[in-house]
Amino acid sequence: MSEQDYQLEYFRSEGFERRICTSCGAAFWTRDPERQVCGDAPCEPYSFIGDPVFAPHTLPEMREAYLSFFERHEHTRIDRYPVAARWRDDIYLTIASIADFQPFVTSGQVPPPANPLTISQPCIRLNDLDSVGRSGRHLTLFEMMAHHAFNDATTEIYWKDRTVELCDQFLASIGGDLERVTYKEHPWVGGGNAGPSVEVLIGGLEVATLVFMSLGRQKTNEPPIELEGKLYYPMQNRIVDTGYGLERLTWASSGSPTIYDAVFPDLVSSLLSDAGLDHHLTDKNYTKILALNAKFAGLMDISGPNLFALRKKVAAAIDVPIDRLTKMITPIEQVYTIADHSRCLAYMLGDCIVPSNVREGYLARLVLRRTLRVMNDLRLDLPLADLVERQVKTIGEEQFDQSIDVIREIVERETEKYSATIERGTRIIQKVASSYKKKAEKVPLSEVITLYDSHGLPAELIREVAAEEGAVVELPDNFYSLVASMHSESQKDGGEDPMARYEPRIASLPPTRALYYEQPSEVEFEAIVIDFFDGFAVLDQTLFYPEGGGQPADTGTLLTTESMVRVEDVAKMGDVILHRVTGGVLKRGERVKGMVDEERRWSLMRHHTATHILLHAAKEVLGAHIHQAGSQNGSDSARLDIRHFKHITEEELRKIELRANQILQNNKPVYIKQEERQRAEQKYGFTLYQGGVPPGSRIRVVQVGSEIQACAGTHVRTTGEIGVIKVLGVEHIQDGIERIIFAAGRAAIEAMQQTEQLLKDAAAELRIQPENLPSTVQRFFTEWKERGKEVERLRKKLVELELAQIDYEQIGPAYVVIRELDVDPSQLAALARKLAKTNGIAFLASSSDRLHLVLASGTPRVNAGEILGDIAEAFGGKGGGNMTMAHAISPERERSADALKAGRRLITTALNG
RNA sequence: GGGCUCGUAGAUCAGGGGUAGAUCGUCGCGUUUGCAACGCGAAGGCCACGGGUUCGAAUCCCGUCGAGUCCA
């Protein structure tokens, strides 16, 4: 990008000058002839703290000022998008306002919902998590206010001059002094696009960025520009992508020490008083320190070890020892962090993210646990659910799909879960630590890694708890990256796509007409063979549904005048549909008659439509957050995976099943139509995308009753055609995902018959009626247990009785019993043990099916295992044991006397030796 | 999606080829005006389930189910 890109007519006419910053060397535009520096960090410190640069605005006032300003200037106001970016599969969270329109609007495939438009989009960025609360300006969630204009080859809405002009006018409208505003040149690259951009600075603070997205990676005829080692080409679509920081503007308008005081004035003061820190509210010194802290932090990166450098600077400036400063400032930073995180959670949970250990759910849990940890450090004894609820209410309940009750329940459950994990973990650490302390060793790194990896225990907690036990933990500074690299090593990439080699051939073929969409209820059709290779047939049109969207491919037959082939599988590659056939060959140009296996297809359609219905029923029963995490349809059963924060109970399952069948009874029609993506999104919301995000500007919308989804599958015509839905069970797939297994239509009836048969068979076995099964089984189980105990008692008695009758003999220093007993082999061991208890030896034999030998020794002179091992070998059997107890078995059951004799010899030798 | 750890008495856990244990809780008795505390005693176990190895498996191996956790 060149200097030329920033030579705007607007700048000239308004009397701007282009300057080079004397501090950083960057170019910037200003109205102030005296100005030497660009106005950005670290060239210029904050000057707005205590001296606001805008008229005072609260957060909502500032938002409204912005949106209505742009409305007055011909922009259409657009509702915010969810913070969970469900319309995209490359990011989990909405990170910028432009993310709402990527990739299809920015690429020009889909028209924008309005043009130009204005929006205030809540965005979540977790990259600077550590700086939140400390830097005075970092937030996990912020609102990016924006106005966007989408220009293409035919229409020009506006471009750079108008954008800067609007910016000027808006800043003036909220009381900004335009003399103090600078526009810093700052080429922008990101997400495969690039373009010139200016940062808008006032009072040392960047309050907006104006990006002129005009370059892309897509090759065009125009000459490319190299940026960061990659080539970018001018695009036909030129997009005005602006971003105004709502919170920053509000901060600059209040002049408060930190952004948090401006954004959460009420919450911060009430948290301070809850934490017993009220006295700080009126303390001028604290305000001064915090302002100073934010000022210095504004000039530097404070992540990781840099934080210490910040502390040092502030401590020097106010002349207090660094430890004392840390002690003073940490609790307040924690309050700020809690205020920020709880708002982030309100948006995440309100927009129906379910905490879990995967994807965006993992991020929600991360923030939630971090908040709990900080609250704990601060000794803030306050339910997090209350804080989140308060945030939801401040933002406005109507902003969210999720109900407050469910949000509260999620937070409460997560809070409980986390404290259970920490409690359990603490015990495990104590155990490990004390075992290493006994050995007088350090707790090795491998052990620490296991504790973290398998039990989720932070390294710092491990060190702390271990120290309390008096053990030392070996903990390198790069612990977490060490663990991460260990994981990445175990990664294996998947194999190559076996279909890849057909790609060039298929690319040359015309698209196959998808008859299965036009006539979903038909099963017979005629077509012409376009190509045939390696057992793959391509037709000009087909009724065979290719695998996709959780629905398996159809099977069936293709018939020509000469041959009949079986269609085993169908796949779609681009717009071409491939039939994998067996049992013959087809010729190009040949006419074929196709027949889809009707029974199977209908069963698949029933299951597929049933999936939509079941999801809808689950949403009604469980809450707005219910979202499909995957599905697989079969002809005998199907499964639906949904995101949910706890196990589905039997009762909930029954409710879902009843509700689903009610929808069947109402016999609702199934409507299917192609709609423009952006329109469909606006009309139905992002719950459209249950089975992933389909490509293209138009999407296929399937409406079953009031359940509306983007879906490429085939469906029945009315819900009544499904017949019946039977839930077969529920499984917990992983944290936050429940799998409902069900059958529809004939398969449902068969499943019920099977279950019934099971009950009947079980009842018949017990000669009772099926309804008596539970009570009878319970009775039998109880009796069975009691009998077991009775047998145990009797056996003990028997051993005692036998014991009383047995005579000892004395060999050397030991009392010895060597004899055959007519008792159950399982009793031999118990008897022998008793006999040998003190200074005794018992060598017992019992013959039933085989010869059982037991040797128990109560003296170290006789090694039971060794002796019996030798005997067993001599008598063709196997055996062994330890010093005190040994078993052996031999097939030579008649030779018990010989075995006892041999044993006597060995024992005698051992005792006398 | 990949990895790791764990399933033993009502609860928390120990044991890790050779007799299934501890603590708390429960029940009974004693002490006490009563309670708490204490003392004595008892009940309570398909050692998750199914295979395998072994003379012998709660223990080792494989699988299933369940719980937890880390990474992408």
PDB file of N, CA and C (backbone and C1' of nucleotides) in Angstrom, chain A residues 357-358 362 369 417 421 424 427 431 452-456 487 647 732 785 789 833 878 880-882 887 889, chain B residues 1-6 12-15 18-19 43-46 54-55 65-72:
ATOM      1  N   ASN A 357     -16.211 -29.344  27.465  1.00  0.00           N
ATOM      2  CA  ASN A 357     -14.771 -29.374  27.243  1.00  0.00           C
ATOM      3  C   ASN A 357     -14.426 -29.389  25.764  1.00  0.00           C
ATOM      4  N   VAL A 358     -15.341 -28.958  24.929  1.00  0.00           N
ATOM      5  CA  VAL A 358     -15.037 -28.855  23.504  1.00  0.00           C
ATOM      6  C   VAL A 358     -15.471 -27.508  22.932  1.00  0.00           C
ATOM      7  N   TYR A 362     -15.797 -24.964  25.643  1.00  0.00           N
ATOM      8  CA  TYR A 362     -14.556 -24.978  26.413  1.00  0.00           C
ATOM      9  C   TYR A 362     -14.171 -23.546  26.783  1.00  0.00           C
ATOM     10  N   ARG A 369     -14.467 -20.583  34.913  1.00  0.00           N
ATOM     11  CA  ARG A 369     -13.579 -21.065  35.975  1.00  0.00           C
ATOM     12  C   ARG A 369     -12.583 -19.993  36.393  1.00  0.00           C
ATOM     13  N   LYS A 417     -19.403 -28.087  40.013  1.00  0.00           N
ATOM     14  CA  LYS A 417     -18.505 -29.012  39.353  1.00  0.00           C
ATOM     15  C   LYS A 417     -17.052 -28.608  39.587  1.00  0.00           C
ATOM     16  N   THR A 421     -14.064 -30.588  41.487  1.00  0.00           N
ATOM     17  CA  THR A 421     -12.807 -30.930  40.831  1.00  0.00           C
ATOM     18  C   THR A 421     -11.616 -30.488  41.666  1.00  0.00           C
ATOM     19  N   ARG A 424     -11.416 -32.657  44.927  1.00  0.00           N
ATOM     20  CA  ARG A 424     -10.900 -33.988  44.613  1.00  0.00           C
ATOM     21  C   ARG A 424      -9.417 -33.886  44.282  1.00  0.00           C
ATOM     22  N   ARG A 427      -7.009 -33.451  47.202  1.00  0.00           N
ATOM     23  CA  ARG A 427      -6.714 -34.711  47.909  1.00  0.00           C
ATOM     24  C   ARG A 427      -5.685 -35.535  47.144  1.00  0.00           C
ATOM     25  N   LYS A 431      -1.922 -36.710  48.400  1.00  0.00           N
ATOM     26  CA  LYS A 431      -1.480 -38.097  48.423  1.00  0.00           C
ATOM     27  C   LYS A 431      -0.137 -38.239  47.712  1.00  0.00           C
ATOM     28  N   TYR A 452      -1.999 -32.446  35.960  1.00  0.00           N
ATOM     29  CA  TYR A 452      -2.627 -31.384  35.171  1.00  0.00           C
ATOM     30  C   TYR A 452      -3.471 -31.967  34.048  1.00  0.00           C
ATOM     31  N   ASP A 453      -2.867 -32.906  33.334  1.00  0.00           N
ATOM     32  CA  ASP A 453      -3.482 -33.471  32.145  1.00  0.00           C
ATOM     33  C   ASP A 453      -4.716 -34.295  32.466  1.00  0.00           C
ATOM     34  N   SER A 454      -4.596 -35.104  33.503  1.00  0.00           N
ATOM     35  CA  SER A 454      -5.668 -36.059  33.788  1.00  0.00           C
ATOM     36  C   SER A 454      -6.671 -35.544  34.795  1.00  0.00           C
ATOM     37  N   HIS A 455      -6.269 -34.615  35.616  1.00  0.00           N
ATOM     38  CA  HIS A 455      -7.171 -34.169  36.667  1.00  0.00           C
ATOM     39  C   HIS A 455      -7.485 -32.687  36.609  1.00  0.00           C
ATOM     40  N   GLY A 456      -6.898 -31.995  35.626  1.00  0.00           N
ATOM     41  CA  GLY A 456      -7.224 -30.586  35.431  1.00  0.00           C
ATOM     42  C   GLY A 456      -6.736 -29.683  36.552  1.00  0.00           C
ATOM     43  N   HIS A 487       1.399 -32.769  23.504  1.00  0.00           N
ATOM     44  CA  HIS A 487       0.160 -33.161  22.834  1.00  0.00           C
ATOM     45  C   HIS A 487       0.309 -33.086  21.324  1.00  0.00           C
ATOM     46  N   HIS A 647     -27.272 -34.327  32.216  1.00  0.00           N
ATOM     47  CA  HIS A 647     -27.865 -35.534  31.651  1.00  0.00           C
ATOM     48  C   HIS A 647     -29.360 -35.356  31.482  1.00  0.00           C
ATOM     49  N   HIS A 732     -24.527 -40.460  27.001  1.00  0.00           N
ATOM     50  CA  HIS A 732     -23.735 -39.259  27.258  1.00  0.00           C
ATOM     51  C   HIS A 732     -22.453 -39.416  26.448  1.00  0.00           C
ATOM     52  N   LYS A 785     -28.661 -62.818  47.705  1.00  0.00           N
ATOM     53  CA  LYS A 785     -27.605 -62.242  48.531  1.00  0.00           C
ATOM     54  C   LYS A 785     -27.613 -62.873  49.922  1.00  0.00           C
ATOM     55  N   LYS A 789     -24.696 -65.110  51.983  1.00  0.00           N
ATOM     56  CA  LYS A 789     -24.191 -64.838  53.331  1.00  0.00           C
ATOM     57  C   LYS A 789     -24.325 -66.067  54.212  1.00  0.00           C
ATOM     58  N   ARG A 833      -4.884 -72.029  56.637  1.00  0.00           N
ATOM     59  CA  ARG A 833      -4.420 -70.771  57.193  1.00  0.00           C
ATOM     60  C   ARG A 833      -4.608 -70.739  58.708  1.00  0.00           C
ATOM     61  N   LYS A 878       0.360 -78.031  38.424  1.00  0.00           N
ATOM     62  CA  LYS A 878       0.896 -76.670  38.456  1.00  0.00           C
ATOM     63  C   LYS A 878       0.563 -76.068  39.800  1.00  0.00           C
ATOM     64  N   GLY A 880       1.835 -72.837  42.950  1.00  0.00           N
ATOM     65  CA  GLY A 880       2.784 -71.855  43.442  1.00  0.00           C
ATOM     66  C   GLY A 880       2.136 -71.009  44.498  1.00  0.00           C
ATOM     67  N   GLY A 881       2.876 -70.064  44.997  1.00  0.00           N
ATOM     68  CA  GLY A 881       2.330 -69.167  46.005  1.00  0.00           C
ATOM     69  C   GLY A 881       3.440 -68.340  46.598  1.00  0.00           C
ATOM     70  N   ASN A 882       3.214 -67.827  47.779  1.00  0.00           N
ATOM     71  CA  ASN A 882       4.260 -67.021  48.413  1.00  0.00           C
ATOM     72  C   ASN A 882       4.800 -67.753  49.627  1.00  0.00           C
ATOM     73  N   HIS A 887      -0.988 -72.850  46.628  1.00  0.00           N
ATOM     74  CA  HIS A 887      -2.001 -73.745  46.061  1.00  0.00           C
ATOM     75  C   HIS A 887      -1.362 -74.575  44.983  1.00  0.00           C
ATOM     76  N   ILE A 889      -2.630 -77.721  41.870  1.00  0.00           N
ATOM     77  CA  ILE A 889      -3.634 -78.628  41.330  1.00  0.00           C
ATOM     78  C   ILE A 889      -2.930 -79.653  40.458  1.00  0.00           C
TER      79      ILE A 889
ATOM     80  P     G B   1     -16.573 -37.802  17.711  1.00  0.00           P
ATOM     81  O5'   G B   1     -14.986 -37.901  17.570  1.00  0.00           O
ATOM     82  C5'   G B   1     -14.471 -38.379  16.349  1.00  0.00           C
ATOM     83  C4'   G B   1     -13.079 -37.831  16.191  1.00  0.00           C
ATOM     84  C3'   G B   1     -12.056 -38.358  17.179  1.00  0.00           C
ATOM     85  O3'   G B   1     -11.530 -39.608  16.799  1.00  0.00           O
ATOM     86  C1'   G B   1     -11.877 -36.007  17.050  1.00  0.00           C
ATOM     87  P     G B   2     -11.115 -40.659  17.973  1.00  0.00           P
ATOM     88  O5'   G B   2      -9.753 -40.052  18.522  1.00  0.00           O
ATOM     89  C5'   G B   2      -8.584 -40.077  17.714  1.00  0.00           C
ATOM     90  C4'   G B   2      -7.450 -39.393  18.429  1.00  0.00           C
ATOM     91  C3'   G B   2      -7.112 -39.941  19.812  1.00  0.00           C
ATOM     92  O3'   G B   2      -6.332 -41.117  19.772  1.00  0.00           O
ATOM     93  C1'   G B   2      -7.222 -37.592  19.919  1.00  0.00           C
ATOM     94  P     G B   3      -6.493 -42.183  20.978  1.00  0.00           P
ATOM     95  O5'   G B   3      -5.832 -41.429  22.226  1.00  0.00           O
ATOM     96  C5'   G B   3      -4.446 -41.221  22.260  1.00  0.00           C
ATOM     97  C4'   G B   3      -4.063 -40.332  23.419  1.00  0.00           C
ATOM     98  C3'   G B   3      -4.268 -40.877  24.820  1.00  0.00           C
ATOM     99  O3'   G B   3      -3.318 -41.860  25.163  1.00  0.00           O
ATOM    100  C1'   G B   3      -4.862 -38.593  24.763  1.00  0.00           C
ATOM    101  P     C B   4      -3.711 -43.016  26.204  1.00  0.00           P
ATOM    102  O5'   C B   4      -3.735 -42.257  27.612  1.00  0.00           O
ATOM    103  C5'   C B   4      -2.536 -41.757  28.170  1.00  0.00           C
ATOM    104  C4'   C B   4      -2.852 -40.893  29.363  1.00  0.00           C
ATOM    105  C3'   C B   4      -3.595 -41.581  30.495  1.00  0.00           C
ATOM    106  O3'   C B   4      -2.740 -42.354  31.306  1.00  0.00           O
ATOM    107  C1'   C B   4      -4.619 -39.511  30.039  1.00  0.00           C
ATOM    108  P     U B   5      -3.302 -43.636  32.078  1.00  0.00           P
ATOM    109  O5'   U B   5      -4.161 -42.971  33.250  1.00  0.00           O
ATOM    110  C5'   U B   5      -3.519 -42.200  34.253  1.00  0.00           C
ATOM    111  C4'   U B   5      -4.554 -41.646  35.195  1.00  0.00           C
ATOM    112  C3'   U B   5      -5.483 -42.680  35.817  1.00  0.00           C
ATOM    113  O3'   U B   5      -4.893 -43.317  36.931  1.00  0.00           O
ATOM    114  C1'   U B   5      -6.754 -40.852  35.026  1.00  0.00           C
ATOM    115  P     C B   6      -5.331 -44.813  37.301  1.00  0.00           P
ATOM    116  O5'   C B   6      -6.827 -44.621  37.811  1.00  0.00           O
ATOM    117  C5'   C B   6      -7.068 -43.948  39.028  1.00  0.00           C
ATOM    118  C4'   C B   6      -8.532 -43.639  39.184  1.00  0.00           C
ATOM    119  C3'   C B   6      -9.468 -44.830  39.290  1.00  0.00           C
ATOM    120  O3'   C B   6      -9.437 -45.381  40.589  1.00  0.00           O
ATOM    121  C1'   C B   6     -10.413 -43.218  37.851  1.00  0.00           C
ATOM    122  P     U B  12     -18.269 -40.320  47.364  1.00  0.00           P
ATOM    123  O5'   U B  12     -16.969 -40.106  48.259  1.00  0.00           O
ATOM    124  C5'   U B  12     -16.601 -38.802  48.701  1.00  0.00           C
ATOM    125  C4'   U B  12     -15.382 -38.878  49.584  1.00  0.00           C
ATOM    126  C3'   U B  12     -14.186 -39.593  48.970  1.00  0.00           C
ATOM    127  O3'   U B  12     -13.444 -38.753  48.108  1.00  0.00           O
ATOM    128  C1'   U B  12     -14.521 -40.353  51.192  1.00  0.00           C
ATOM    129  P     C B  13     -12.715 -39.398  46.850  1.00  0.00           P
ATOM    130  O5'   C B  13     -12.244 -40.832  47.332  1.00  0.00           O
ATOM    131  C5'   C B  13     -10.951 -41.308  47.022  1.00  0.00           C
ATOM    132  C4'   C B  13     -10.312 -41.884  48.273  1.00  0.00           C
ATOM    133  C3'   C B  13      -9.425 -43.103  48.051  1.00  0.00           C
ATOM    134  O3'   C B  13      -8.127 -42.731  47.608  1.00  0.00           O
ATOM    135  C1'   C B  13     -10.836 -43.471  49.919  1.00  0.00           C
ATOM    136  P     A B  14      -7.269 -43.811  46.770  1.00  0.00           P
ATOM    137  O5'   A B  14      -6.845 -44.882  47.879  1.00  0.00           O
ATOM    138  C5'   A B  14      -5.877 -44.516  48.844  1.00  0.00           C
ATOM    139  C4'   A B  14      -5.583 -45.619  49.828  1.00  0.00           C
ATOM    140  C3'   A B  14      -4.950 -46.892  49.297  1.00  0.00           C
ATOM    141  O3'   A B  14      -3.602 -46.728  48.958  1.00  0.00           O
ATOM    142  C1'   A B  14      -6.506 -47.388  51.009  1.00  0.00           C
ATOM    143  P     G B  15      -2.951 -47.518  47.753  1.00  0.00           P
ATOM    144  O5'   G B  15      -3.220 -49.048  48.134  1.00  0.00           O
ATOM    145  C5'   G B  15      -2.370 -49.714  49.060  1.00  0.00           C
ATOM    146  C4'   G B  15      -2.901 -51.097  49.336  1.00  0.00           C
ATOM    147  C3'   G B  15      -2.756 -52.081  48.180  1.00  0.00           C
ATOM    148  O3'   G B  15      -1.515 -52.752  48.296  1.00  0.00           O
ATOM    149  C1'   G B  15      -4.983 -52.158  49.030  1.00  0.00           C
ATOM    150  P     G B  18      -2.141 -60.693  46.393  1.00  0.00           P
ATOM    151  O5'   G B  18      -2.570 -62.109  46.997  1.00  0.00           O
ATOM    152  C5'   G B  18      -3.884 -62.589  46.754  1.00  0.00           C
ATOM    153  C4'   G B  18      -4.127 -63.855  47.537  1.00  0.00           C
ATOM    154  C3'   G B  18      -3.581 -63.843  48.953  1.00  0.00           C
ATOM    155  O3'   G B  18      -4.510 -64.528  49.795  1.00  0.00           O
ATOM    156  C1'   G B  18      -2.585 -65.628  47.748  1.00  0.00           C
ATOM    157  P     U B  19      -5.321 -63.657  50.830  1.00  0.00           P
ATOM    158  O5'   U B  19      -6.836 -64.066  50.556  1.00  0.00           O
ATOM    159  C5'   U B  19      -7.424 -65.202  51.117  1.00  0.00           C
ATOM    160  C4'   U B  19      -8.395 -64.791  52.197  1.00  0.00           C
ATOM    161  C3'   U B  19      -8.878 -63.337  52.178  1.00  0.00           C
ATOM    162  O3'   U B  19     -10.264 -63.305  52.500  1.00  0.00           O
ATOM    163  C1'   U B  19      -7.998 -63.822  54.281  1.00  0.00           C
ATOM    164  P     A B  43     -21.945 -58.329  61.866  1.00  0.00           P
ATOM    165  O5'   A B  43     -23.001 -57.512  61.000  1.00  0.00           O
ATOM    166  C5'   A B  43     -24.389 -57.856  61.028  1.00  0.00           C
ATOM    167  C4'   A B  43     -25.209 -56.727  60.476  1.00  0.00           C
ATOM    168  C3'   A B  43     -24.901 -56.377  59.023  1.00  0.00           C
ATOM    169  O3'   A B  43     -25.607 -57.214  58.127  1.00  0.00           O
ATOM    170  C1'   A B  43     -24.938 -54.403  60.319  1.00  0.00           C
ATOM    171  P     G B  44     -24.869 -57.756  56.823  1.00  0.00           P
ATOM    172  O5'   G B  44     -24.613 -56.420  56.007  1.00  0.00           O
ATOM    173  C5'   G B  44     -25.718 -55.689  55.445  1.00  0.00           C
ATOM    174  C4'   G B  44     -25.234 -54.340  54.984  1.00  0.00           C
ATOM    175  C3'   G B  44     -24.171 -54.378  53.892  1.00  0.00           C
ATOM    176  O3'   G B  44     -24.780 -54.439  52.614  1.00  0.00           O
ATOM    177  C1'   G B  44     -23.503 -52.894  55.615  1.00  0.00           C
ATOM    178  P     G B  45     -24.637 -55.745  51.719  1.00  0.00           P
ATOM    179  O5'   G B  45     -23.678 -55.217  50.575  1.00  0.00           O
ATOM    180  C5'   G B  45     -22.369 -54.801  50.893  1.00  0.00           C
ATOM    181  C4'   G B  45     -21.615 -54.571  49.630  1.00  0.00           C
ATOM    182  C3'   G B  45     -21.638 -55.764  48.665  1.00  0.00           C
ATOM    183  O3'   G B  45     -21.638 -55.293  47.332  1.00  0.00           O
ATOM    184  C1'   G B  45     -19.424 -55.384  49.457  1.00  0.00           C
ATOM    185  P     C B  46     -22.847 -55.507  46.363  1.00  0.00           P
ATOM    186  O5'   C B  46     -22.266 -56.522  45.258  1.00  0.00           O
ATOM    187  C5'   C B  46     -22.318 -57.912  45.458  1.00  0.00           C
ATOM    188  C4'   C B  46     -21.475 -58.554  44.393  1.00  0.00           C
ATOM    189  C3'   C B  46     -20.730 -57.577  43.488  1.00  0.00           C
ATOM    190  O3'   C B  46     -19.449 -57.158  44.001  1.00  0.00           O
ATOM    191  C1'   C B  46     -21.837 -59.240  42.185  1.00  0.00           C
ATOM    192  P     U B  54      -3.087 -69.726  30.854  1.00  0.00           P
ATOM    193  O5'   U B  54      -2.860 -69.551  32.415  1.00  0.00           O
ATOM    194  C5'   U B  54      -1.620 -69.054  32.889  1.00  0.00           C
ATOM    195  C4'   U B  54      -1.715 -68.807  34.383  1.00  0.00           C
ATOM    196  C3'   U B  54      -2.271 -69.964  35.196  1.00  0.00           C
ATOM    197  O3'   U B  54      -1.291 -70.957  35.442  1.00  0.00           O
ATOM    198  C1'   U B  54      -3.272 -67.935  35.892  1.00  0.00           C
ATOM    199  P     C B  55      -1.661 -72.518  35.355  1.00  0.00           P
ATOM    200  O5'   C B  55      -2.575 -72.730  36.652  1.00  0.00           O
ATOM    201  C5'   C B  55      -3.291 -73.949  36.808  1.00  0.00           C
ATOM    202  C4'   C B  55      -3.836 -74.025  38.214  1.00  0.00           C
ATOM    203  C3'   C B  55      -4.567 -72.775  38.694  1.00  0.00           C
ATOM    204  O3'   C B  55      -5.917 -72.775  38.279  1.00  0.00           O
ATOM    205  C1'   C B  55      -3.022 -73.469  40.333  1.00  0.00           C
ATOM    206  P     C B  65     -19.664 -48.456  25.094  1.00  0.00           P
ATOM    207  O5'   C B  65     -20.245 -48.265  26.571  1.00  0.00           O
ATOM    208  C5'   C B  65     -21.574 -48.665  26.873  1.00  0.00           C
ATOM    209  C4'   C B  65     -21.808 -48.612  28.357  1.00  0.00           C
ATOM    210  C3'   C B  65     -21.525 -47.271  29.018  1.00  0.00           C
ATOM    211  O3'   C B  65     -22.556 -46.332  28.840  1.00  0.00           O
ATOM    212  C1'   C B  65     -20.556 -48.971  30.303  1.00  0.00           C
ATOM    213  P     G B  66     -22.186 -44.772  28.772  1.00  0.00           P
ATOM    214  O5'   G B  66     -21.740 -44.440  30.262  1.00  0.00           O
ATOM    215  C5'   G B  66     -22.699 -44.448  31.308  1.00  0.00           C
ATOM    216  C4'   G B  66     -22.023 -44.257  32.635  1.00  0.00           C
ATOM    217  C3'   G B  66     -21.199 -42.989  32.797  1.00  0.00           C
ATOM    218  O3'   G B  66     -21.986 -41.832  33.009  1.00  0.00           O
ATOM    219  C1'   G B  66     -19.983 -44.797  33.659  1.00  0.00           C
ATOM    220  P     A B  67     -21.411 -40.418  32.517  1.00  0.00           P
ATOM    221  O5'   A B  67     -20.293 -40.071  33.605  1.00  0.00           O
ATOM    222  C5'   A B  67     -20.665 -39.838  34.955  1.00  0.00           C
ATOM    223  C4'   A B  67     -19.439 -39.674  35.814  1.00  0.00           C
ATOM    224  C3'   A B  67     -18.499 -38.536  35.420  1.00  0.00           C
ATOM    225  O3'   A B  67     -18.963 -37.274  35.852  1.00  0.00           O
ATOM    226  C1'   A B  67     -17.240 -40.477  35.842  1.00  0.00           C
ATOM    227  P     G B  68     -18.620 -35.973  34.950  1.00  0.00           P
ATOM    228  O5'   G B  68     -17.046 -35.775  35.166  1.00  0.00           O
ATOM    229  C5'   G B  68     -16.550 -35.401  36.427  1.00  0.00           C
ATOM    230  C4'   G B  68     -15.055 -35.552  36.465  1.00  0.00           C
ATOM    231  C3'   G B  68     -14.257 -34.647  35.540  1.00  0.00           C
ATOM    232  O3'   G B  68     -14.176 -33.322  36.025  1.00  0.00           O
ATOM    233  C1'   G B  68     -13.350 -36.819  35.491  1.00  0.00           C
ATOM    234  P     U B  69     -14.044 -32.100  35.009  1.00  0.00           P
ATOM    235  O5'   U B  69     -12.590 -32.311  34.384  1.00  0.00           O
ATOM    236  C5'   U B  69     -11.448 -32.069  35.161  1.00  0.00           C
ATOM    237  C4'   U B  69     -10.221 -32.507  34.415  1.00  0.00           C
ATOM    238  C3'   U B  69      -9.978 -31.798  33.093  1.00  0.00           C
ATOM    239  O3'   U B  69      -9.373 -30.528  33.285  1.00  0.00           O
ATOM    240  C1'   U B  69      -9.685 -34.122  32.791  1.00  0.00           C
ATOM    241  P     C B  70      -9.471 -29.396  32.194  1.00  0.00           P
ATOM    242  O5'   C B  70      -8.299 -29.782  31.183  1.00  0.00           O
ATOM    243  C5'   C B  70      -6.956 -29.702  31.589  1.00  0.00           C
ATOM    244  C4'   C B  70      -6.060 -30.325  30.551  1.00  0.00           C
ATOM    245  C3'   C B  70      -6.164 -29.730  29.156  1.00  0.00           C
ATOM    246  O3'   C B  70      -5.408 -28.540  29.035  1.00  0.00           O
ATOM    247  C1'   C B  70      -6.212 -32.079  28.998  1.00  0.00           C
ATOM    248  P     C B  71      -5.880 -27.424  28.006  1.00  0.00           P
ATOM    249  O5'   C B  71      -5.585 -28.102  26.589  1.00  0.00           O
ATOM    250  C5'   C B  71      -4.248 -28.248  26.130  1.00  0.00           C
ATOM    251  C4'   C B  71      -4.198 -29.095  24.883  1.00  0.00           C
ATOM    252  C3'   C B  71      -4.919 -28.545  23.663  1.00  0.00           C
ATOM    253  O3'   C B  71      -4.161 -27.547  23.011  1.00  0.00           O
ATOM    254  C1'   C B  71      -5.399 -30.850  23.899  1.00  0.00           C
ATOM    255  P     A B  72      -4.942 -26.398  22.213  1.00  0.00           P
ATOM    256  O5'   A B  72      -5.457 -27.166  20.918  1.00  0.00           O
ATOM    257  C5'   A B  72      -4.547 -27.583  19.909  1.00  0.00           C
ATOM    258  C4'   A B  72      -5.306 -28.300  18.818  1.00  0.00           C
ATOM    259  C3'   A B  72      -6.434 -27.501  18.171  1.00  0.00           C
ATOM    260  O3'   A B  72      -5.957 -26.660  17.136  1.00  0.00           O
ATOM    261  C1'   A B  72      -7.211 -29.647  18.751  1.00  0.00           C
TER     262        A B  72
END
